[in-house]
PDB file of C-alpha atoms in Angstrom:
ATOM      1  CA  ASP R   1    -128.517 -25.433  -7.275  1.00 58.00           C
ATOM      2  CA  GLN R   2    -125.387 -24.854  -9.348  1.00 71.00           C
ATOM      3  CA  GLN R   3    -126.507 -22.027 -11.600  1.00 92.00           C
ATOM      4  CA  VAL R   4    -123.246 -20.133 -11.083  1.00 96.00           C
ATOM      5  CA  LYS R   5    -120.034 -22.121 -10.780  1.00 95.00           C
ATOM      6  CA  GLN R   6    -116.475 -21.217  -9.974  1.00 96.00           C
ATOM      7  CA  ASN R   7    -114.521 -24.386 -10.542  1.00 92.00           C
ATOM      8  CA  SER R   8    -111.218 -23.189  -9.133  1.00 95.00           C
ATOM      9  CA  PRO R   9    -111.355 -22.925  -5.343  1.00 94.00           C
ATOM     10  CA  SER R  10    -107.952 -21.238  -5.258  1.00 96.00           C
ATOM     11  CA  LEU R  11    -105.399 -19.497  -7.443  1.00 97.00           C
ATOM     12  CA  SER R  12    -101.847 -18.373  -6.701  1.00 98.00           C
ATOM     13  CA  VAL R  13    -100.166 -15.669  -8.777  1.00 98.00           C
ATOM     14  CA  GLN R  14     -96.917 -13.718  -8.584  1.00 97.00           C
ATOM     15  CA  GLU R  15     -97.101  -9.993  -7.926  1.00 97.00           C
ATOM     16  CA  GLY R  16     -97.126  -8.043 -11.181  1.00 97.00           C
ATOM     17  CA  ARG R  17     -98.516 -10.921 -13.244  1.00 97.00           C
ATOM     18  CA  ILE R  18    -102.047 -11.367 -14.533  1.00 98.00           C
ATOM     19  CA  SER R  19    -104.712 -13.070 -12.418  1.00 98.00           C
ATOM     20  CA  ILE R  20    -107.528 -14.734 -14.338  1.00 98.00           C
ATOM     21  CA  LEU R  21    -110.573 -15.877 -12.416  1.00 98.00           C
ATOM     22  CA  ASN R  22    -113.235 -17.881 -14.191  1.00 98.00           C
ATOM     23  CA  CYS R  23    -116.952 -18.363 -13.767  1.00 98.00           C
ATOM     24  CA  ASP R  24    -119.547 -20.438 -15.631  1.00 97.00           C
ATOM     25  CA  TYR R  25    -123.295 -20.190 -15.505  1.00 96.00           C
ATOM     26  CA  THR R  26    -126.104 -22.404 -16.674  1.00 95.00           C
ATOM     27  CA  ASN R  27    -129.165 -20.154 -16.695  1.00 91.00           C
ATOM     28  CA  SER R  28    -129.409 -18.452 -20.096  1.00 91.00           C
ATOM     29  CA  MET R  29    -131.851 -15.908 -18.637  1.00 90.00           C
ATOM     30  CA  PHE R  30    -129.076 -14.223 -16.648  1.00 92.00           C
ATOM     31  CA  ASP R  31    -128.360 -10.830 -18.150  1.00 90.00           C
ATOM     32  CA  TYR R  32    -126.219  -9.056 -15.565  1.00 92.00           C
ATOM     33  CA  PHE R  33    -123.004 -10.301 -14.024  1.00 95.00           C
ATOM     34  CA  LEU R  34    -120.866  -8.967 -11.212  1.00 95.00           C
ATOM     35  CA  TRP R  35    -117.614  -9.698  -9.443  1.00 97.00           C
ATOM     36  CA  TYR R  36    -117.201  -9.148  -5.742  1.00 97.00           C
ATOM     37  CA  LYS R  37    -114.102  -9.329  -3.583  1.00 97.00           C
ATOM     38  CA  LYS R  38    -114.279 -10.479   0.014  1.00 94.00           C
ATOM     39  CA  TYR R  39    -111.721 -10.179   2.801  1.00 93.00           C
ATOM     40  CA  PRO R  40    -112.101 -12.250   5.985  1.00 88.00           C
ATOM     41  CA  ALA R  41    -114.559 -10.756   8.479  1.00 84.00           C
ATOM     42  CA  GLU R  42    -115.875  -8.295   5.895  1.00 90.00           C
ATOM     43  CA  GLY R  43    -118.807  -8.282   3.527  1.00 93.00           C
ATOM     44  CA  PRO R  44    -118.449  -8.702  -0.243  1.00 94.00           C
ATOM     45  CA  THR R  45    -117.184  -5.540  -1.955  1.00 95.00           C
ATOM     46  CA  PHE R  46    -118.421  -4.749  -5.449  1.00 95.00           C
ATOM     47  CA  LEU R  47    -115.633  -4.692  -8.050  1.00 97.00           C
ATOM     48  CA  ILE R  48    -117.030  -4.608 -11.556  1.00 97.00           C
ATOM     49  CA  SER R  49    -120.093  -5.632 -13.521  1.00 95.00           C
ATOM     50  CA  ILE R  50    -121.116  -6.362 -17.083  1.00 95.00           C
ATOM     51  CA  SER R  51    -124.448  -6.524 -18.820  1.00 93.00           C
ATOM     52  CA  SER R  52    -125.199  -9.218 -21.372  1.00 92.00           C
ATOM     53  CA  ILE R  53    -125.253  -6.677 -24.205  1.00 93.00           C
ATOM     54  CA  LYS R  54    -121.491  -6.242 -23.806  1.00 96.00           C
ATOM     55  CA  ASP R  55    -118.599  -8.662 -23.999  1.00 96.00           C
ATOM     56  CA  LYS R  56    -116.035  -6.621 -22.119  1.00 98.00           C
ATOM     57  CA  ASN R  57    -115.939  -4.034 -19.377  1.00 98.00           C
ATOM     58  CA  GLU R  58    -112.809  -2.458 -17.990  1.00 98.00           C
ATOM     59  CA  ASP R  59    -112.150  -0.490 -14.821  1.00 97.00           C
ATOM     60  CA  GLY R  60    -108.540   0.271 -14.056  1.00 97.00           C
ATOM     61  CA  ARG R  61    -106.678  -2.963 -13.389  1.00 98.00           C
ATOM     62  CA  PHE R  62    -109.881  -5.012 -13.595  1.00 98.00           C
ATOM     63  CA  THR R  63    -111.461  -6.288 -16.792  1.00 98.00           C
ATOM     64  CA  VAL R  64    -114.439  -8.608 -17.066  1.00 98.00           C
ATOM     65  CA  PHE R  65    -115.029 -10.633 -20.224  1.00 98.00           C
ATOM     66  CA  LEU R  66    -118.347 -12.253 -21.076  1.00 98.00           C
ATOM     67  CA  ASN R  67    -118.779 -15.091 -23.563  1.00 97.00           C
ATOM     68  CA  LYS R  68    -122.521 -15.617 -23.815  1.00 95.00           C
ATOM     69  CA  SER R  69    -122.369 -18.547 -26.180  1.00 96.00           C
ATOM     70  CA  ALA R  70    -120.140 -20.421 -23.759  1.00 97.00           C
ATOM     71  CA  LYS R  71    -121.971 -19.056 -20.701  1.00 96.00           C
ATOM     72  CA  HIS R  72    -118.631 -18.072 -19.309  1.00 97.00           C
ATOM     73  CA  LEU R  73    -117.153 -14.969 -17.783  1.00 97.00           C
ATOM     74  CA  SER R  74    -113.744 -14.135 -16.475  1.00 98.00           C
ATOM     75  CA  LEU R  75    -112.108 -11.450 -14.392  1.00 98.00           C
ATOM     76  CA  HIS R  76    -108.625 -10.313 -15.316  1.00 98.00           C
ATOM     77  CA  ILE R  77    -106.507  -8.393 -12.823  1.00 98.00           C
ATOM     78  CA  VAL R  78    -103.417  -6.749 -14.297  1.00 97.00           C
ATOM     79  CA  PRO R  79    -101.007  -6.235 -12.679  1.00 98.00           C
ATOM     80  CA  SER R  80    -101.814  -8.296  -9.597  1.00 98.00           C
ATOM     81  CA  GLN R  81    -100.877  -6.819  -6.238  1.00 97.00           C
ATOM     82  CA  PRO R  82    -100.548  -8.465  -2.803  1.00 96.00           C
ATOM     83  CA  GLY R  83    -103.554  -6.413  -1.632  1.00 95.00           C
ATOM     84  CA  ASP R  84    -105.673  -8.228  -4.202  1.00 97.00           C
ATOM     85  CA  SER R  85    -105.389 -11.402  -2.121  1.00 97.00           C
ATOM     86  CA  ALA R  86    -108.991 -12.221  -1.173  1.00 97.00           C
ATOM     87  CA  VAL R  87    -111.906 -14.462  -2.111  1.00 96.00           C
ATOM     88  CA  TYR R  88    -113.505 -13.443  -5.408  1.00 98.00           C
ATOM     89  CA  PHE R  89    -117.164 -14.195  -6.023  1.00 97.00           C
ATOM     90  CA  CYS R  90    -118.907 -14.195  -9.344  1.00 97.00           C
ATOM     91  CA  ALA R  91    -122.623 -13.349  -9.226  1.00 96.00           C
ATOM     92  CA  ALA R  92    -125.422 -13.230 -11.756  1.00 94.00           C
ATOM     93  CA  SER R  93    -128.922 -11.872 -11.928  1.00 91.00           C
ATOM     94  CA  TRP R  94    -131.880 -11.591 -14.278  1.00 85.00           C
ATOM     95  CA  PHE R  95    -132.873  -7.942 -14.654  1.00 73.00           C
ATOM     96  CA  GLU R  96    -136.042  -8.441 -16.602  1.00 66.00           C
ATOM     97  CA  GLY R  97    -137.276 -11.409 -14.646  1.00 63.00           C
ATOM     98  CA  GLY R  98    -137.274 -10.124 -11.133  1.00 65.00           C
ATOM     99  CA  ALA R  99    -138.604  -7.253  -9.131  1.00 67.00           C
ATOM    100  CA  THR R 100    -135.225  -6.638  -7.558  1.00 71.00           C
ATOM    101  CA  ASN R 101    -131.573  -7.336  -8.251  1.00 76.00           C
ATOM    102  CA  LYS R 102    -131.490 -10.818  -6.701  1.00 87.00           C
ATOM    103  CA  LEU R 103    -127.964 -12.149  -7.082  1.00 92.00           C
ATOM    104  CA  ILE R 104    -126.979 -15.792  -7.465  1.00 93.00           C
ATOM    105  CA  PHE R 105    -123.440 -16.293  -6.228  1.00 95.00           C
ATOM    106  CA  GLY R 106    -120.723 -18.741  -7.131  1.00 96.00           C
ATOM    107  CA  THR R 107    -118.714 -20.536  -4.464  1.00 93.00           C
ATOM    108  CA  GLY R 108    -115.750 -18.191  -4.718  1.00 95.00           C
ATOM    109  CA  THR R 109    -112.072 -18.429  -5.672  1.00 97.00           C
ATOM    110  CA  LEU R 110    -109.364 -17.645  -3.151  1.00 97.00           C
ATOM    111  CA  LEU R 111    -106.694 -15.561  -4.870  1.00 98.00           C
ATOM    112  CA  ALA R 112    -103.256 -15.385  -3.298  1.00 98.00           C
ATOM    113  CA  VAL R 113    -100.843 -12.890  -4.811  1.00 97.00           C
ATOM    114  CA  GLN R 114     -97.284 -13.695  -3.823  1.00 95.00           C
ATOM    115  CA  PRO R 115     -94.852 -10.761  -3.384  1.00 92.00           C
TER     116      PRO R 115
ATOM    117  CA  GLU K   1    -117.641   6.518   1.042  1.00 72.00           C
ATOM    118  CA  PRO K   2    -121.092   5.648   2.433  1.00 73.00           C
ATOM    119  CA  GLU K   3    -121.409   2.123   3.712  1.00 92.00           C
ATOM    120  CA  VAL K   4    -123.931  -0.386   4.968  1.00 96.00           C
ATOM    121  CA  THR K   5    -123.548  -0.963   8.700  1.00 96.00           C
ATOM    122  CA  GLN K   6    -124.686  -4.045  10.583  1.00 97.00           C
ATOM    123  CA  THR K   7    -125.052  -4.722  14.285  1.00 96.00           C
ATOM    124  CA  PRO K   8    -124.135  -6.737  16.201  1.00 96.00           C
ATOM    125  CA  SER K   9    -121.050  -8.206  14.557  1.00 96.00           C
ATOM    126  CA  HIS K  10    -121.551 -11.438  16.462  1.00 97.00           C
ATOM    127  CA  GLN K  11    -124.700 -12.807  18.110  1.00 97.00           C
ATOM    128  CA  VAL K  12    -124.859 -15.968  20.154  1.00 97.00           C
ATOM    129  CA  THR K  13    -128.272 -17.330  21.028  1.00 97.00           C
ATOM    130  CA  GLN K  14    -129.869 -20.497  22.266  1.00 97.00           C
ATOM    131  CA  MET K  15    -132.025 -22.654  20.051  1.00 97.00           C
ATOM    132  CA  GLY K  16    -135.650 -21.528  20.130  1.00 97.00           C
ATOM    133  CA  GLN K  17    -134.840 -17.928  20.996  1.00 97.00           C
ATOM    134  CA  GLU K  18    -135.764 -14.941  18.848  1.00 97.00           C
ATOM    135  CA  VAL K  19    -133.027 -12.794  17.346  1.00 98.00           C
ATOM    136  CA  ILE K  20    -133.118  -9.478  15.541  1.00 97.00           C
ATOM    137  CA  LEU K  21    -130.286  -8.535  13.231  1.00 97.00           C
ATOM    138  CA  ARG K  22    -129.987  -4.865  12.428  1.00 97.00           C
ATOM    139  CA  CYS K  23    -128.793  -2.995   9.400  1.00 97.00           C
ATOM    140  CA  VAL K  24    -128.503   0.615   8.366  1.00 97.00           C
ATOM    141  CA  PRO K  25    -128.479   0.742   4.552  1.00 96.00           C
ATOM    142  CA  ILE K  26    -126.861   3.525   2.560  1.00 95.00           C
ATOM    143  CA  SER K  27    -129.107   6.540   2.948  1.00 91.00           C
ATOM    144  CA  ASN K  28    -130.185   7.180  -0.663  1.00 91.00           C
ATOM    145  CA  HIS K  29    -130.656   3.491  -1.482  1.00 93.00           C
ATOM    146  CA  LEU K  30    -134.137   2.192  -2.135  1.00 92.00           C
ATOM    147  CA  TYR K  31    -133.683  -1.583  -2.352  1.00 93.00           C
ATOM    148  CA  PHE K  32    -132.693  -3.675   0.613  1.00 95.00           C
ATOM    149  CA  TYR K  33    -131.605  -7.299   0.874  1.00 96.00           C
ATOM    150  CA  TRP K  34    -130.614 -10.008   3.297  1.00 97.00           C
ATOM    151  CA  TYR K  35    -128.232 -12.794   2.320  1.00 97.00           C
ATOM    152  CA  ARG K  36    -126.616 -15.469   4.401  1.00 96.00           C
ATOM    153  CA  GLN K  37    -123.534 -17.639   4.139  1.00 95.00           C
ATOM    154  CA  ILE K  38    -123.336 -20.871   6.067  1.00 94.00           C
ATOM    155  CA  LEU K  39    -119.723 -21.758   6.799  1.00 91.00           C
ATOM    156  CA  GLY K  40    -118.093 -23.259   3.738  1.00 86.00           C
ATOM    157  CA  GLN K  41    -121.110 -22.670   1.515  1.00 89.00           C
ATOM    158  CA  LYS K  42    -122.299 -20.094  -0.996  1.00 91.00           C
ATOM    159  CA  VAL K  43    -123.691 -16.691  -0.231  1.00 94.00           C
ATOM    160  CA  GLU K  44    -127.455 -17.265  -0.556  1.00 95.00           C
ATOM    161  CA  PHE K  45    -130.271 -14.829  -1.207  1.00 95.00           C
ATOM    162  CA  LEU K  46    -132.910 -14.647   1.513  1.00 97.00           C
ATOM    163  CA  VAL K  47    -135.166 -11.681   0.778  1.00 96.00           C
ATOM    164  CA  SER K  48    -135.422  -8.356  -0.974  1.00 94.00           C
ATOM    165  CA  PHE K  49    -137.448  -5.370   0.152  1.00 94.00           C
ATOM    166  CA  TYR K  50    -138.659  -2.321  -1.714  1.00 92.00           C
ATOM    167  CA  ASN K  51    -141.278   0.329  -1.082  1.00 89.00           C
ATOM    168  CA  ASN K  52    -141.950  -1.027   2.403  1.00 90.00           C
ATOM    169  CA  GLU K  53    -142.770  -4.514   1.335  1.00 92.00           C
ATOM    170  CA  ILE K  54    -141.088  -7.792   0.461  1.00 94.00           C
ATOM    171  CA  SER K  55    -140.363  -7.975  -3.265  1.00 91.00           C
ATOM    172  CA  GLU K  56    -138.882 -11.451  -3.493  1.00 90.00           C
ATOM    173  CA  LYS K  57    -137.983 -14.194  -1.059  1.00 93.00           C
ATOM    174  CA  SER K  58    -136.248 -17.526  -1.311  1.00 93.00           C
ATOM    175  CA  GLU K  59    -137.474 -20.874  -0.070  1.00 93.00           C
ATOM    176  CA  ILE K  60    -135.150 -20.435   2.898  1.00 93.00           C
ATOM    177  CA  PHE K  61    -137.172 -17.418   4.026  1.00 96.00           C
ATOM    178  CA  ASP K  62    -139.997 -19.291   5.715  1.00 94.00           C
ATOM    179  CA  ASP K  63    -142.495 -18.180   8.361  1.00 94.00           C
ATOM    180  CA  GLN K  64    -139.753 -18.060  10.990  1.00 96.00           C
ATOM    181  CA  PHE K  65    -138.192 -15.087   9.205  1.00 97.00           C
ATOM    182  CA  SER K  66    -139.484 -11.563   8.883  1.00 97.00           C
ATOM    183  CA  VAL K  67    -138.089  -8.221   7.804  1.00 97.00           C
ATOM    184  CA  GLU K  68    -139.039  -4.732   8.739  1.00 95.00           C
ATOM    185  CA  ARG K  69    -138.045  -1.173   8.057  1.00 92.00           C
ATOM    186  CA  PRO K  70    -139.307   0.365  11.304  1.00 86.00           C
ATOM    187  CA  ASP K  71    -138.078   3.888  10.571  1.00 86.00           C
ATOM    188  CA  GLY K  72    -136.324   5.782   7.804  1.00 78.00           C
ATOM    189  CA  SER K  73    -132.919   4.278   8.423  1.00 87.00           C
ATOM    190  CA  ASN K  74    -133.020   0.772   9.906  1.00 93.00           C
ATOM    191  CA  PHE K  75    -133.719  -2.523   8.175  1.00 96.00           C
ATOM    192  CA  THR K  76    -134.079  -5.574  10.409  1.00 97.00           C
ATOM    193  CA  LEU K  77    -134.188  -9.325  10.007  1.00 98.00           C
ATOM    194  CA  LYS K  78    -135.998 -11.262  12.717  1.00 98.00           C
ATOM    195  CA  ILE K  79    -135.773 -14.987  13.261  1.00 97.00           C
ATOM    196  CA  ARG K  80    -138.608 -15.998  15.545  1.00 96.00           C
ATOM    197  CA  SER K  81    -137.401 -19.324  16.886  1.00 95.00           C
ATOM    198  CA  THR K  82    -133.819 -20.039  15.966  1.00 97.00           C
ATOM    199  CA  LYS K  83    -132.590 -23.473  14.930  1.00 96.00           C
ATOM    200  CA  LEU K  84    -129.060 -24.835  14.923  1.00 97.00           C
ATOM    201  CA  GLU K  85    -129.020 -24.681  11.122  1.00 96.00           C
ATOM    202  CA  ASP K  86    -129.643 -20.921  11.243  1.00 97.00           C
ATOM    203  CA  SER K  87    -126.027 -20.474  12.327  1.00 97.00           C
ATOM    204  CA  ALA K  88    -124.414 -18.446   9.547  1.00 97.00           C
ATOM    205  CA  MET K  89    -123.084 -15.054   8.518  1.00 97.00           C
ATOM    206  CA  TYR K  90    -125.981 -12.789   7.663  1.00 98.00           C
ATOM    207  CA  PHE K  91    -125.254  -9.984   5.239  1.00 97.00           C
ATOM    208  CA  CYS K  92    -127.427  -6.969   4.664  1.00 97.00           C
ATOM    209  CA  ALA K  93    -127.128  -5.179   1.322  1.00 97.00           C
ATOM    210  CA  SER K  94    -128.676  -2.190  -0.382  1.00 95.00           C
ATOM    211  CA  SER K  95    -128.774  -0.733  -3.872  1.00 93.00           C
ATOM    212  CA  VAL K  96    -129.794   2.618  -5.228  1.00 92.00           C
ATOM    213  CA  GLY K  97    -131.906   1.108  -7.994  1.00 88.00           C
ATOM    214  CA  LYS K  98    -133.204  -2.258  -9.138  1.00 83.00           C
ATOM    215  CA  ASN K  99    -130.466  -2.590 -11.758  1.00 82.00           C
ATOM    216  CA  SER K 100    -127.618  -1.333  -9.590  1.00 88.00           C
ATOM    217  CA  PRO K 101    -124.854  -3.269  -7.846  1.00 91.00           C
ATOM    218  CA  LEU K 102    -125.524  -4.312  -4.278  1.00 93.00           C
ATOM    219  CA  HIS K 103    -123.418  -2.861  -1.508  1.00 95.00           C
ATOM    220  CA  PHE K 104    -122.942  -5.225   1.425  1.00 96.00           C
ATOM    221  CA  GLY K 105    -122.376  -4.711   5.110  1.00 97.00           C
ATOM    222  CA  ASN K 106    -119.713  -6.615   7.039  1.00 96.00           C
ATOM    223  CA  GLY K 107    -122.220  -9.132   8.310  1.00 96.00           C
ATOM    224  CA  THR K 108    -123.487 -10.506  11.601  1.00 97.00           C
ATOM    225  CA  ARG K 109    -122.185 -13.893  12.620  1.00 97.00           C
ATOM    226  CA  LEU K 110    -125.105 -15.731  14.213  1.00 98.00           C
ATOM    227  CA  THR K 111    -124.264 -18.728  16.357  1.00 98.00           C
ATOM    228  CA  VAL K 112    -127.155 -20.856  17.603  1.00 97.00           C
ATOM    229  CA  THR K 113    -126.276 -23.236  20.425  1.00 97.00           C
TER     230      THR K 113
END
């Protein structure tokens, strides 16, 4: 089941530069997308979300872009900080189709921000 | 900031034994979830719970699994007869509404020997 895919297992970025994490999905019914950050020995922490009626959502240093025609979303972190080093998960759900907010996760991208 | 708490952080059990994983969701949240992550694999949905009943469950959530909200604060996952392949991190999550982001606990690492 590869409905949500993160094709880059890792990414290394210099402090202060932009980090761009990518995610692709195959199920056109998905209408809500989220990014989570995960440190070792902790649970996923919600970062930012976007509904399919939008193509961009911004929260401080984090911006998520959604390209529905390409079934692609990306998370931009500007500027990147060493504390951003973590595994980033993309997740998707289908609001109208389910009784609850069941999330389908990607495999994650390990971001390393070098000082 | 309110958080989801899970106990224990690590549980070791022998194959065939019953385990109960415990969670205290955020107090004003109404939707509760269990996910698991087998080492090196994706975070997978197991079950969601709302209004004192299961709302959705995955094919992983077979008859060996059950969930319960025994009082106003706890949300438990029981595995009746554990198998080696049940070894994983189990995450509890809650959300205030159906269309709200999930907030996750730090997980329970279950090791079945």
